[in-house]
Every structure is written in C-alpha cells, then in structure tokens.
C-alpha cells in the first residue's frame, strides 16, 4: 500500500455497529416496572432531557479517540473506464429510444398525436415544452463536461442517497396565480418512481443525506410573480403606508376583493364554480397512481411520512382537501373585518396573510375562527383577531342603524345583537392584557357600546338602548376594571379617551348605571384627575383636558339629586376653566371655549336642584368678567350656556328657602348684580338665525320677571315696564318678530316631513323641532310674564287690557290645533320625548294665553285643555295640574246646566274625584322629574332631570309607575278603577280625613266628567281625545262589576234599602247617555261619536286588566254576575252583546249561546239599541258548524227576541237558502240544508217559520233592519219555494204557500 493510498483511505473510518436492536426512542429507557412512563417535568427543556436520556442509555457516544487500523484498499481497476462506458451506453440507449420514438410519431395519425399530446399535458402540465427544452439543454451541457476523478465520485455516491432531481414548473397564468402553490413535477428520468419513505432506515448508510447530496432548488419565477410592498414603519409613531391604489387603466392581473352583495340569509352558502377564461386554465393533478404525486399534496405527504397507512385511513383524512364545489363555504372576513365573497376567497394569493388558519382551501377567517383565535396566547395573533372584530362590529352597527346601508352583510341580517354580545365578550376578556392586545380590546368594547348607536341628546332622557348588552357587560365589574386601568396610566391617550367615552355612554343608558358610576370607589376622582386637572401650563407630552369628561359629569348630575350632591365637592376644582378665559388660557382657544361651555352647563344642572348656587356669590368677580367676554364673543353655544345658568340662578333666588342649603343665593344679590339688565343686553348683535340664543334670552328674562313679581316692589311693575320698553319694538317689526315667524314656519315644515324621514335623520329632525318649539314656548312665557295678572285661570276677573307686545295670535292658534292633533305624539317614545318636551310646554303656555284671546269661549277653552292635557309629557306635571284645575273650574253647575244632577254638587262636586285625578297625573310621589323650565317648586322637589325610558312607562298607571304622563284617553274614568281595587289602592290609603264620599258619589262624578268632556271635544272636532266605543263599553262594564250592597239615599222598593251601584237612577241615566252615541240607532242618524275609529274590547281592557288577565276571563265573570244579579237590567244586557261580533273568537259566542243559554230569554235588546258600529259585524261571515245548532235550539224554543233573534234567524237562513250563500256547496252541505229546513218547519212556531222562510239580506248592500228584512219580495221567493218542495215534499210545500206568497 503506498503512502498516497494511505492518506486517501486512512481518513475514512467505519463506526462499530451495535448488534442490539435499536429502540425507536430512548425516552422510555427508564420506564418503571409499573408499566407507566416516568413523569416528565416541564421545568427542563426537551434538549436537556434528551441529553440526560442519551447519557443513561447503552449507546453512549465514545469520548476517547479510537485507534486507527489500516484497512486493505478496495480494488477498483476499472472505475474510470466503467464510468465512461456507462455514459456511452446511456447515450446509445437514449439515441435508440429517440429514434424509435421518432419513427412511432411519424407513423401516427393526427388524431393519435393530439391524444398523446393531451396525455402529456395532463401529466406534465402546461409547461411541458419548457421542461423538455431545459432537460435537453442540461443533457447537452453534461455530455461536454469533463469527467471527474472516479475515486472521489465513487465515495460521494456511496455517501449520498438517491435524490430525485426536481425541475420547477411555473404556471403561465398572467398576474396573480390562482393556485395556492407553484406546480412542481419530477424530471423525466425519475418520472413515475416512488419517493423513498423517510421512515425506512437503510442498513448501510445514515438516514440523512450528507452535505454532498444536498441540493438547492430554485423556482423559475417571472416578473409577474414578484410582489412589491411598502416598508413596515420603523416606529409605532409613524403611520403605516397602505398599498398603492389600483391603476386607472384596467389590469386583468389584479384580483379585486370586490363588494359583498349576496342577499341570502343563511350563514353558509355554496361556492359557485369558477369560470376560467382565456389562458387561465386550471392545473390538473396527476391521477395515475403509479406516478409520483406533486410535492406538498396530501398524497405526497401520505406516501412520504405515512407509507404504511392506506389511502382511505380515517386517521389521515385531515390531509384531504375539502370539496369546494359541493360543500358550503362559511362566511369569511379579511384582516380589516370586511367580508370576502366566496367567489374570491378560493383565489386570493398567500401574500395577503389570509391563510393562517385551519382550513387552507379558502382565504379569510370565519367567525368561529376569529372568536377562537381571539383567545390565543400569542399576543400578535390575538391583536389581529381583535382588530378583525372591530371591523365586523363597525359594519354590524351601521347596518343595524341604517336599513339602507350599502355594505350590509346579508348573511348576518337579524343576528346583529347576538354577534354584538359575542364580540363584546371577546373584548372584555382581553381588556386587562398589556400592549396592543389591551388597546384593541378597549376599541372592541368601544365599537360595541359607543359606536353601535348614534348618540342622542341623553342629558334629559335615559337611553335604555342596550339592556341585553348591559347584562353581558356586568357594569359594576366593568367599572372597577376601568378604574384600575385609569389608575395604572399605562394605556395610550387614544385608548384612555375611548375608555372615557364608554363611561360617558354608560352614564346615558339609565339612572341606575349612572348611580353605579358615582358609587364606584375612586372612579370619579381618577376621571377628574386624568382628564380635567391636567398640569398648567400643559407639558408637551401630557394630554390636554377632555370636554367629554365634563359632559359625563353633567349627565351623572342630571340622573339624580343624589349624584348631583356628590358632584358638588369636586365642582370647585372646575372653576379653573372660568377664571382663565379662552383668550388667556394656556390651552388652545377652541378647547378652552368648549371647557368653559361644559363647565357652565354643569353648574346650571346643579342649580336645577337648587345646589351649588353659592358659587355665584363666591366667584362674583369672575362671572362679571365672564359676562363682558361673552357679550363680545361670537360663540353661540357659549351664550346659550351662560343664559341658561343665569336663568337657573334667578329661579333659585326667587325663593331662597327652596335651595340646598337654604338661602344659598338671595334675590337682593341678583338685583345688585344687574342680571336682568345683562340678559336684555344680550340682545345686541344677535341675528335672526340664532334662534336658540333668543330662546334662552327670553327664558332668562321670563324668570327675572316672574321672580320680580314675587320679590319686587309692587309686584315687579318697574321690572316689567323696563323690559317692555326694551323689547316691544322688536316684536312689532324687528328681529324678534322675524324669529317667531321663522320658527312657526320651520316647525310646520319639519312636522310635515317627520313621517318620511329615515331613521338615521330622525334624531336630527326631532332636535330641530325641539329647538324651534323652545323658541315659541319661551316667547309665550315671556308674554305671560309681562302681563300684570298673576293668575290666568278661569277664575280671573281682572281685564287683560292691551297685550304686552304683539304676537301672531292667529298663526299660533292654528298651529296649536295642528300640533295637538298631529300623529307625532304616537311616534315618539323614550329618549325621543326629550326633544318633544318643549312642544308640550309650548301647548301648556298657549292654553294660558288662549284664555285672553278675544273669541275664546269657555267650552272651547275646556276642549283645548282636555286635548293639551293629554299631550303633556313626563316632567310637565305642574302644567297638567294647572290645566286640570282650569277645566274643573269652568265646569260649574251653571255651565253644565241640566246635565249635572244637584246631588253631585251637594256631595262636594269635583272634589270627590280630584285626588284620583291627581294620582293619574303623578302616581309616584317619590319621583319628581324636572320640567323644561325650572321653577322654585322643582328645584326643591325634583329627583331627576331625565325622562324615564320607554321600558319604564307601562300602559297601566299604578303605584309602580314613575309618571302618569302622557295620560291615556280613559283617565277621566280612573276613579272607577280605584273603586274596583279599593283594598290596594294607594289613593284610598292617602285620602284626607275631610274626604267623605260613597262609591255611588265617585261613580256619579266620574261619569258626569266623562260625559261633559266627551260632548265638548266631539263638538270641536277633537274626536281623537274622546273615548272610543270599546273604551266606553268597558268603562260601563266596570261599573256593573262594583261590589253591591251600598247604602243609597233613595232606596228601591224592589231591592230594599241596599242596592247595587248600577241601579242608582243617576248612574243609570249617565251610562245611558254615554252609550247612546255608540248604538246602531245613533249610527243611522250620523252621530259624531258613532263615526269614531274603534278598537276591540281585548285591547281596550289592557290598561286595566294588564297582560296577565285575558278579557275573556273578565267577560266570563261579567256574564256570571249578570246571571246572578241583573234582573234583566237593559244596560247590563246590552253590554253582553258587543263581544258577540264575528271579529271576536268563537269562545265568546259559545259561552253565551251554550253555557249560559238560560239567560238568553232575559236579553231583550232591540236592534237599534245594540252597541256596535255596523250590524254586519254580527252577520258576516256566516256561521257554520256547531254554532248553527246552538242558534236553532233557542230559536225554535222561542227564548230569543230582538237582536239575538235576528242573529239566529240570519245564520240559520243563510245555511238553508242558496240565494243567501256566498259560495257553492257540495251535496253533503245541500243535504244538511234540507234537513235544517225540515227541522225549522216541523218544530218552529208560525213566527219563526215565517221569519226563516222570508228573511232576505244581500251582503254587498246595506243591511236591512227588521221588520223590513222579512217583507221584501222578488224572484228569489220562487227559487226558495222550489227548494222547499225538494226538501219537504209536496204536502208540506202546500202548507207553506201562504208563507211564501202571502202578505
């Protein structure tokens, strides 16, 4: 052996192989005898555990250098020659194959060549030509390359496993590729060979290839496959650049995300097949099982990593691609929360980042994916998912608010609230996280609470828009969590502002939540410290004060008196925004102005409770300087806020005993400060377009004059004269006159368009209505304050004289008639009532003014009062009491005349029912809602400034109701309701000791008031304020349901000294008068009341019975009571009939005609005395089935008369005679008709037989009343006679000739 050979061979060593069988893994080498593996402690890394196990195993790697033993060299005498010969042999074989292929191709027909070409393309793809060209070029280069040293090649080939060479094929599709992976196929040499499984170990060489066998493969890319993006921002403060917009010229290589416009409601939808155009041909997969599958495909993975698993093994089914053409595709979203259409989700490229989820076939994330990944432990992934939820919540909120939203998600239509709960839950669970996760979580909660609903003017009303979300939010826990986040001060300023907006929105939701905010420990103090008490001068890195915090404090104060008292202490610190006027403030002037406005509004809110008015004295010099600045300012909201604060402080000074604490501000101080003159000075420079400023000026001047009337010299004559000298000319031809006229025209225009206003614009229109209504209410209030008459009710005898100043009285009167009958009142509920509250206040002030307009008669004033009283909204209870007192004062015995029995006035007149009527207006004495205009009474008694939500305004007035306004139409008969529930009525428990009246007195007075009001409002065409037919019927039913056994002044000889209330002659007379306009007889005479629109009794009874007691149960008790005590009382009997109309369920007719059939003979109500709007309601549609038998029995027995007889005859005759039927009947029904006729003829008396045979009605014509309906004649008589002959035979037919053809 030469030295050269030793140096070459001596560097290669062969390791000694162990004869023991190697285990799959040494991890369980130390398995205990119990059969269970040892406990793996996670405190050690996997690498450390592997090193320990290796040291403990038998095949430990030697640490010493092994001895070098020379080995015999392997003789390879023909290595180079064999290689050369093998290359030559291969070339010869290739040449032979090539020649055979050429001959074979030459002998083929054109069809065979095309078939083979298609097969090649199916196997190799569309790039087969390029592939063959590259293979040919590589082969030619290989043949020209000089052969390497044989020994080196031999060693390398022994060390390297067989690696099939792969040649990448790039799809020739233009632009973005439509497949997820670039197609790859094997080279021609290795095509069809099976890849060696990596789990099969070689016995001669290591399983992993050596460095010499490793190869790098590069895809043949084209410029169209390269995507260029903007660089990521180098700093979080730098705004990330978006992708460039698409070019103006159309480019087919750009894939658009499109607009999602599918209209299906289901959450899933099938994927429509993609149509390939032009060169966009789909790349076909190789279907030959003997060929090598494409790398990366499920079959390739199975063969490579699971060679022993069959193809249909369920354990590897997760690798199989989903059948996108047959299975439905879930709704998916991109990273901004926008929905991805199903047509595009399968074609989007990878670079959009939308394939990082379990399902790799379609781009985007499903809702389940998003909610699952939003709980991820990877912060970046969780942040991304929360960002998607932000976009989804924003879109859902917009489509929930606007039904015409263009980008609505149709699959989620109707599921907005359900998803809103899930989204906000995901945000709440991540709020305490650090970094971007917590920031995005706060934004998610903000989007679900603040961004979901458009904010309304909620300082004067509870929103109550999301009670379900509030339950999910767990408000006390959320407030505690928010307090901790504020105290940590680790969030960016934007997130802190969003968290503040959430607290502000929660304070608007309800008074209960507002109280929870105030009671949360440290929350108010940290809010004020973080957002208001910022350093002065402000450092460059410190956020500026936030006016939203002041708005939040104002809402909290307006929610309850308790909250307002809690805010009085921190209110001192807010004086900083008043002492530093905007021109000298260290903050930007616009921000300083907003802070000043919000501070003044907060002080005005506190003054509405009579609180914190001492600040006017403590900081008098600062407020004097503020007034000088405001006069020269152009800020309209600032002037409005200042005038509102002055008005509230003037009212506090009017009666210092009502402030808290008393004498907090005095009238003498107000006079010395000259606020009355300052308010009038505000008029200078205000134009016609600043209507809201004029409204606040007139309100403040009215408060000044009302206070001067109480505290001024000679009832404030000097103050009134000074004011009139200043304003009179303006109302004649000046700006004031133009403002009033413009507001009247604007209100008419806004009210005319309210019905056609879409919901997103409805709030703004209602706010404009409220603003213009405040202009009118304040000017009418000023007009009343300028009069010398303190009391303008009906008892006033002092002449008015000349009006204080001119107003368009005719236009105001006609506008009031238009407003009071407008349908707006039935449209607004809850928070929308806050905007209409000034409209109700204007009506109340106009009612006081109307008494002084020439031509206003007392009965017209009563009609106006009844209508306006029912339009008053919560908070206007004082106006309602004043209007009610004026109405009752007008309705004297002289005014009513013979309508009022003397016995009513002998018992006290209206004072008998006045406590019950007052209770209807204010049922809860513990709740006092502040009116639109602050009064000395309201600052002492009001408990809240906000209107209750619509959910807290049930239709039943009881002790649990917060307010009785707006009054229902049946409020005049409410005393009878208390009689029926006298045991639990709070009015009876609180009656004064001087009150002494019986049930009969209460019923008499209530019915008299209802009768007087009913006649007056109908007379002046205000019929919508009159009781409807069903409401009047149910009111009289309640009278009959009262307990009997009352001691009467006039005992009845029939029943003794004690008799029921309904037997009282006055009660009887009043009920007859109330029901008479609603009878069929009144309908025929065109009575105004009979033409009123009606509702059914089930609906009319809801205010009294509630939803828990059905009217059918009440009717059953009423019928049983009639059976027991009625003694055929005619009114009692007539009240049994309205539910027998065919518009009611059959149960009402069945219980009277079957269960109480014995009382039918006592019901003798004539047809014209039936309480109904149309007799057809009882006749059509014609009864069939069981009710016909119930009609026939009493009819043949002669136990029905009058109206009931007509109903029975009608339905029986319509089931017999063909000319009365509305439809053709079969043979079976014809046979039933004949049997029914035979029964009537054989069992009935002469009158019944004649009425059944001669009864005639035409459904399409006017109903003919008896007896005319039995006396008509025509061709139908001959038809009936013929039918009777067929049914009865000749003998009976002859006996009936006289009935058919007689007189």
JSON list of N, CA and C in Angstrom, two decimals, residues 258-298:
[
{"chain": "A", "resi": 258, "resn": "UNK", "atom": "N", "xyz": [-63.55, 43.00, -4.24]},
{"chain": "A", "resi": 258, "resn": "UNK", "atom": "CA", "xyz": [-64.97, 43.11, -4.60]},
{"chain": "A", "resi": 258, "resn": "UNK", "atom": "C", "xyz": [-65.82, 43.66, -3.47]},
{"chain": "A", "resi": 259, "resn": "UNK", "atom": "N", "xyz": [-67.10, 43.73, -3.73]},
{"chain": "A", "resi": 259, "resn": "UNK", "atom": "CA", "xyz": [-68.10, 44.19, -2.76]},
{"chain": "A", "resi": 259, "resn": "UNK", "atom": "C", "xyz": [-69.05, 43.05, -2.47]},
{"chain": "A", "resi": 260, "resn": "UNK", "atom": "N", "xyz": [-69.23, 42.80, -1.21]},
{"chain": "A", "resi": 260, "resn": "UNK", "atom": "CA", "xyz": [-70.07, 41.66, -0.80]},
{"chain": "A", "resi": 260, "resn": "UNK", "atom": "C", "xyz": [-71.54, 42.04, -0.89]},
{"chain": "A", "resi": 261, "resn": "UNK", "atom": "N", "xyz": [-72.27, 41.50, -1.84]},
{"chain": "A", "resi": 261, "resn": "UNK", "atom": "CA", "xyz": [-73.66, 41.89, -2.08]},
{"chain": "A", "resi": 261, "resn": "UNK", "atom": "C", "xyz": [-74.59, 40.68, -2.16]},
{"chain": "A", "resi": 262, "resn": "UNK", "atom": "N", "xyz": [-74.20, 39.59, -1.55]},
{"chain": "A", "resi": 262, "resn": "UNK", "atom": "CA", "xyz": [-75.08, 38.43, -1.58]},
{"chain": "A", "resi": 262, "resn": "UNK", "atom": "C", "xyz": [-76.29, 38.71, -0.70]},
{"chain": "A", "resi": 263, "resn": "UNK", "atom": "N", "xyz": [-77.46, 38.24, -1.09]},
{"chain": "A", "resi": 263, "resn": "UNK", "atom": "CA", "xyz": [-78.70, 38.55, -0.41]},
{"chain": "A", "resi": 263, "resn": "UNK", "atom": "C", "xyz": [-79.25, 37.39, 0.41]},
{"chain": "A", "resi": 264, "resn": "UNK", "atom": "N", "xyz": [-78.58, 36.28, 0.47]},
{"chain": "A", "resi": 264, "resn": "UNK", "atom": "CA", "xyz": [-79.12, 35.14, 1.20]},
{"chain": "A", "resi": 264, "resn": "UNK", "atom": "C", "xyz": [-79.02, 35.34, 2.69]},
{"chain": "A", "resi": 265, "resn": "UNK", "atom": "N", "xyz": [-79.98, 34.86, 3.42]},
{"chain": "A", "resi": 265, "resn": "UNK", "atom": "CA", "xyz": [-79.97, 34.96, 4.88]},
{"chain": "A", "resi": 265, "resn": "UNK", "atom": "C", "xyz": [-79.12, 33.90, 5.55]},
{"chain": "A", "resi": 266, "resn": "UNK", "atom": "N", "xyz": [-78.96, 32.69, 4.98]},
{"chain": "A", "resi": 266, "resn": "UNK", "atom": "CA", "xyz": [-78.21, 31.67, 5.71]},
{"chain": "A", "resi": 266, "resn": "UNK", "atom": "C", "xyz": [-76.78, 32.09, 5.90]},
{"chain": "A", "resi": 267, "resn": "UNK", "atom": "N", "xyz": [-76.17, 31.55, 6.92]},
{"chain": "A", "resi": 267, "resn": "UNK", "atom": "CA", "xyz": [-74.80, 31.89, 7.23]},
{"chain": "A", "resi": 267, "resn": "UNK", "atom": "C", "xyz": [-73.83, 31.21, 6.29]},
{"chain": "A", "resi": 268, "resn": "UNK", "atom": "N", "xyz": [-74.26, 30.11, 5.70]},
{"chain": "A", "resi": 268, "resn": "UNK", "atom": "CA", "xyz": [-73.42, 29.39, 4.76]},
{"chain": "A", "resi": 268, "resn": "UNK", "atom": "C", "xyz": [-74.02, 29.52, 3.37]},
{"chain": "A", "resi": 269, "resn": "UNK", "atom": "N", "xyz": [-73.14, 29.41, 2.39]},
{"chain": "A", "resi": 269, "resn": "UNK", "atom": "CA", "xyz": [-73.62, 29.45, 1.02]},
{"chain": "A", "resi": 269, "resn": "UNK", "atom": "C", "xyz": [-72.68, 28.61, 0.16]},
{"chain": "A", "resi": 270, "resn": "UNK", "atom": "N", "xyz": [-73.18, 27.94, -0.83]},
{"chain": "A", "resi": 270, "resn": "UNK", "atom": "CA", "xyz": [-72.32, 27.09, -1.66]},
{"chain": "A", "resi": 270, "resn": "UNK", "atom": "C", "xyz": [-71.43, 27.93, -2.53]},
{"chain": "A", "resi": 271, "resn": "UNK", "atom": "N", "xyz": [-70.26, 27.41, -2.75]},
{"chain": "A", "resi": 271, "resn": "UNK", "atom": "CA", "xyz": [-69.29, 28.08, -3.61]},
{"chain": "A", "resi": 271, "resn": "UNK", "atom": "C", "xyz": [-69.65, 27.83, -5.07]},
{"chain": "A", "resi": 272, "resn": "UNK", "atom": "N", "xyz": [-69.84, 28.89, -5.78]},
{"chain": "A", "resi": 272, "resn": "UNK", "atom": "CA", "xyz": [-70.16, 28.73, -7.20]},
{"chain": "A", "resi": 272, "resn": "UNK", "atom": "C", "xyz": [-68.90, 28.38, -7.96]},
{"chain": "A", "resi": 273, "resn": "UNK", "atom": "N", "xyz": [-69.00, 27.54, -8.96]},
{"chain": "A", "resi": 273, "resn": "UNK", "atom": "CA", "xyz": [-67.81, 27.13, -9.71]},
{"chain": "A", "resi": 273, "resn": "UNK", "atom": "C", "xyz": [-67.18, 28.31, -10.41]},
{"chain": "A", "resi": 274, "resn": "UNK", "atom": "N", "xyz": [-65.86, 28.31, -10.42]},
{"chain": "A", "resi": 274, "resn": "UNK", "atom": "CA", "xyz": [-65.10, 29.38, -11.05]},
{"chain": "A", "resi": 274, "resn": "UNK", "atom": "C", "xyz": [-64.97, 29.11, -12.54]},
{"chain": "A", "resi": 275, "resn": "UNK", "atom": "N", "xyz": [-65.24, 30.11, -13.32]},
{"chain": "A", "resi": 275, "resn": "UNK", "atom": "CA", "xyz": [-65.13, 30.01, -14.77]},
{"chain": "A", "resi": 275, "resn": "UNK", "atom": "C", "xyz": [-63.77, 30.53, -15.19]},
{"chain": "A", "resi": 276, "resn": "UNK", "atom": "N", "xyz": [-63.00, 29.73, -15.89]},
{"chain": "A", "resi": 276, "resn": "UNK", "atom": "CA", "xyz": [-61.67, 30.11, -16.34]},
{"chain": "A", "resi": 276, "resn": "UNK", "atom": "C", "xyz": [-61.76, 30.62, -17.76]},
{"chain": "A", "resi": 277, "resn": "UNK", "atom": "N", "xyz": [-61.22, 31.77, -17.97]},
{"chain": "A", "resi": 277, "resn": "UNK", "atom": "CA", "xyz": [-61.27, 32.39, -19.28]},
{"chain": "A", "resi": 277, "resn": "UNK", "atom": "C", "xyz": [-59.86, 32.50, -19.86]},
{"chain": "A", "resi": 278, "resn": "UNK", "atom": "N", "xyz": [-59.79, 32.48, -21.15]},
{"chain": "A", "resi": 278, "resn": "UNK", "atom": "CA", "xyz": [-58.52, 32.69, -21.81]},
{"chain": "A", "resi": 278, "resn": "UNK", "atom": "C", "xyz": [-57.53, 31.61, -21.48]},
{"chain": "A", "resi": 279, "resn": "UNK", "atom": "N", "xyz": [-56.34, 32.07, -21.00]},
{"chain": "A", "resi": 279, "resn": "UNK", "atom": "CA", "xyz": [-55.27, 31.15, -20.66]},
{"chain": "A", "resi": 279, "resn": "UNK", "atom": "C", "xyz": [-55.32, 30.70, -19.22]},
{"chain": "A", "resi": 280, "resn": "UNK", "atom": "N", "xyz": [-56.34, 31.15, -18.45]},
{"chain": "A", "resi": 280, "resn": "UNK", "atom": "CA", "xyz": [-56.43, 30.77, -17.04]},
{"chain": "A", "resi": 280, "resn": "UNK", "atom": "C", "xyz": [-56.99, 29.36, -16.92]},
{"chain": "A", "resi": 281, "resn": "UNK", "atom": "N", "xyz": [-56.21, 28.41, -17.35]},
{"chain": "A", "resi": 281, "resn": "UNK", "atom": "CA", "xyz": [-56.66, 27.02, -17.28]},
{"chain": "A", "resi": 281, "resn": "UNK", "atom": "C", "xyz": [-56.22, 26.41, -15.97]},
{"chain": "A", "resi": 282, "resn": "UNK", "atom": "N", "xyz": [-57.09, 25.67, -15.33]},
{"chain": "A", "resi": 282, "resn": "UNK", "atom": "CA", "xyz": [-56.69, 25.07, -14.06]},
{"chain": "A", "resi": 282, "resn": "UNK", "atom": "C", "xyz": [-55.65, 23.99, -14.28]},
{"chain": "A", "resi": 283, "resn": "UNK", "atom": "N", "xyz": [-54.71, 23.94, -13.38]},
{"chain": "A", "resi": 283, "resn": "UNK", "atom": "CA", "xyz": [-53.65, 22.94, -13.45]},
{"chain": "A", "resi": 283, "resn": "UNK", "atom": "C", "xyz": [-54.20, 21.63, -12.94]},
{"chain": "A", "resi": 284, "resn": "UNK", "atom": "N", "xyz": [-54.18, 20.60, -13.75]},
{"chain": "A", "resi": 284, "resn": "UNK", "atom": "CA", "xyz": [-54.73, 19.30, -13.39]},
{"chain": "A", "resi": 284, "resn": "UNK", "atom": "C", "xyz": [-53.70, 18.51, -12.60]},
{"chain": "A", "resi": 285, "resn": "UNK", "atom": "N", "xyz": [-54.19, 17.80, -11.59]},
{"chain": "A", "resi": 285, "resn": "UNK", "atom": "CA", "xyz": [-53.33, 16.93, -10.79]},
{"chain": "A", "resi": 285, "resn": "UNK", "atom": "C", "xyz": [-53.16, 15.59, -11.50]},
{"chain": "A", "resi": 286, "resn": "UNK", "atom": "N", "xyz": [-52.07, 14.96, -11.24]},
{"chain": "A", "resi": 286, "resn": "UNK", "atom": "CA", "xyz": [-51.79, 13.65, -11.83]},
{"chain": "A", "resi": 286, "resn": "UNK", "atom": "C", "xyz": [-52.64, 12.61, -11.16]},
{"chain": "A", "resi": 287, "resn": "UNK", "atom": "N", "xyz": [-53.39, 11.87, -11.91]},
{"chain": "A", "resi": 287, "resn": "UNK", "atom": "CA", "xyz": [-54.30, 10.88, -11.36]},
{"chain": "A", "resi": 287, "resn": "UNK", "atom": "C", "xyz": [-53.75, 9.48, -11.46]},
{"chain": "A", "resi": 288, "resn": "UNK", "atom": "N", "xyz": [-52.63, 9.28, -12.10]},
{"chain": "A", "resi": 288, "resn": "UNK", "atom": "CA", "xyz": [-52.05, 7.94, -12.22]},
{"chain": "A", "resi": 288, "resn": "UNK", "atom": "C", "xyz": [-51.42, 7.55, -10.90]},
{"chain": "A", "resi": 289, "resn": "UNK", "atom": "N", "xyz": [-51.89, 6.47, -10.30]},
{"chain": "A", "resi": 289, "resn": "UNK", "atom": "CA", "xyz": [-51.38, 6.05, -9.00]},
{"chain": "A", "resi": 289, "resn": "UNK", "atom": "C", "xyz": [-49.92, 5.65, -9.08]},
{"chain": "A", "resi": 290, "resn": "UNK", "atom": "N", "xyz": [-49.46, 5.21, -10.24]},
{"chain": "A", "resi": 290, "resn": "UNK", "atom": "CA", "xyz": [-48.07, 4.79, -10.36]},
{"chain": "A", "resi": 290, "resn": "UNK", "atom": "C", "xyz": [-47.11, 5.96, -10.46]},
{"chain": "A", "resi": 291, "resn": "UNK", "atom": "N", "xyz": [-47.61, 7.16, -10.74]},
{"chain": "A", "resi": 291, "resn": "UNK", "atom": "CA", "xyz": [-46.75, 8.32, -10.87]},
{"chain": "A", "resi": 291, "resn": "UNK", "atom": "C", "xyz": [-46.48, 8.93, -9.52]},
{"chain": "A", "resi": 292, "resn": "UNK", "atom": "N", "xyz": [-45.46, 9.76, -9.48]},
{"chain": "A", "resi": 292, "resn": "UNK", "atom": "CA", "xyz": [-45.09, 10.46, -8.25]},
{"chain": "A", "resi": 292, "resn": "UNK", "atom": "C", "xyz": [-46.02, 11.66, -8.06]},
{"chain": "A", "resi": 293, "resn": "UNK", "atom": "N", "xyz": [-46.75, 11.77, -6.91]},
{"chain": "A", "resi": 293, "resn": "UNK", "atom": "CA", "xyz": [-47.65, 12.91, -6.71]},
{"chain": "A", "resi": 293, "resn": "UNK", "atom": "C", "xyz": [-46.87, 14.20, -6.55]},
{"chain": "A", "resi": 294, "resn": "UNK", "atom": "N", "xyz": [-47.56, 15.28, -6.70]},
{"chain": "A", "resi": 294, "resn": "UNK", "atom": "CA", "xyz": [-46.95, 16.60, -6.57]},
{"chain": "A", "resi": 294, "resn": "UNK", "atom": "C", "xyz": [-46.49, 16.84, -5.14]},
{"chain": "A", "resi": 295, "resn": "UNK", "atom": "N", "xyz": [-45.33, 17.41, -4.99]},
{"chain": "A", "resi": 295, "resn": "UNK", "atom": "CA", "xyz": [-44.79, 17.65, -3.66]},
{"chain": "A", "resi": 295, "resn": "UNK", "atom": "C", "xyz": [-45.68, 18.65, -2.92]},
{"chain": "A", "resi": 296, "resn": "UNK", "atom": "N", "xyz": [-45.99, 18.33, -1.67]},
{"chain": "A", "resi": 296, "resn": "UNK", "atom": "CA", "xyz": [-46.84, 19.17, -0.85]},
{"chain": "A", "resi": 296, "resn": "UNK", "atom": "C", "xyz": [-48.28, 18.78, -0.86]},
{"chain": "A", "resi": 297, "resn": "UNK", "atom": "N", "xyz": [-48.68, 17.90, -1.78]},
{"chain": "A", "resi": 297, "resn": "UNK", "atom": "CA", "xyz": [-50.06, 17.45, -1.81]},
{"chain": "A", "resi": 297, "resn": "UNK", "atom": "C", "xyz": [-50.30, 16.42, -0.71]},
{"chain": "A", "resi": 298, "resn": "UNK", "atom": "N", "xyz": [-51.57, 16.21, -0.32]},
{"chain": "A", "resi": 298, "resn": "UNK", "atom": "CA", "xyz": [-51.85, 15.22, 0.74]},
{"chain": "A", "resi": 298, "resn": "UNK", "atom": "C", "xyz": [-51.34, 13.83, 0.40]}
]
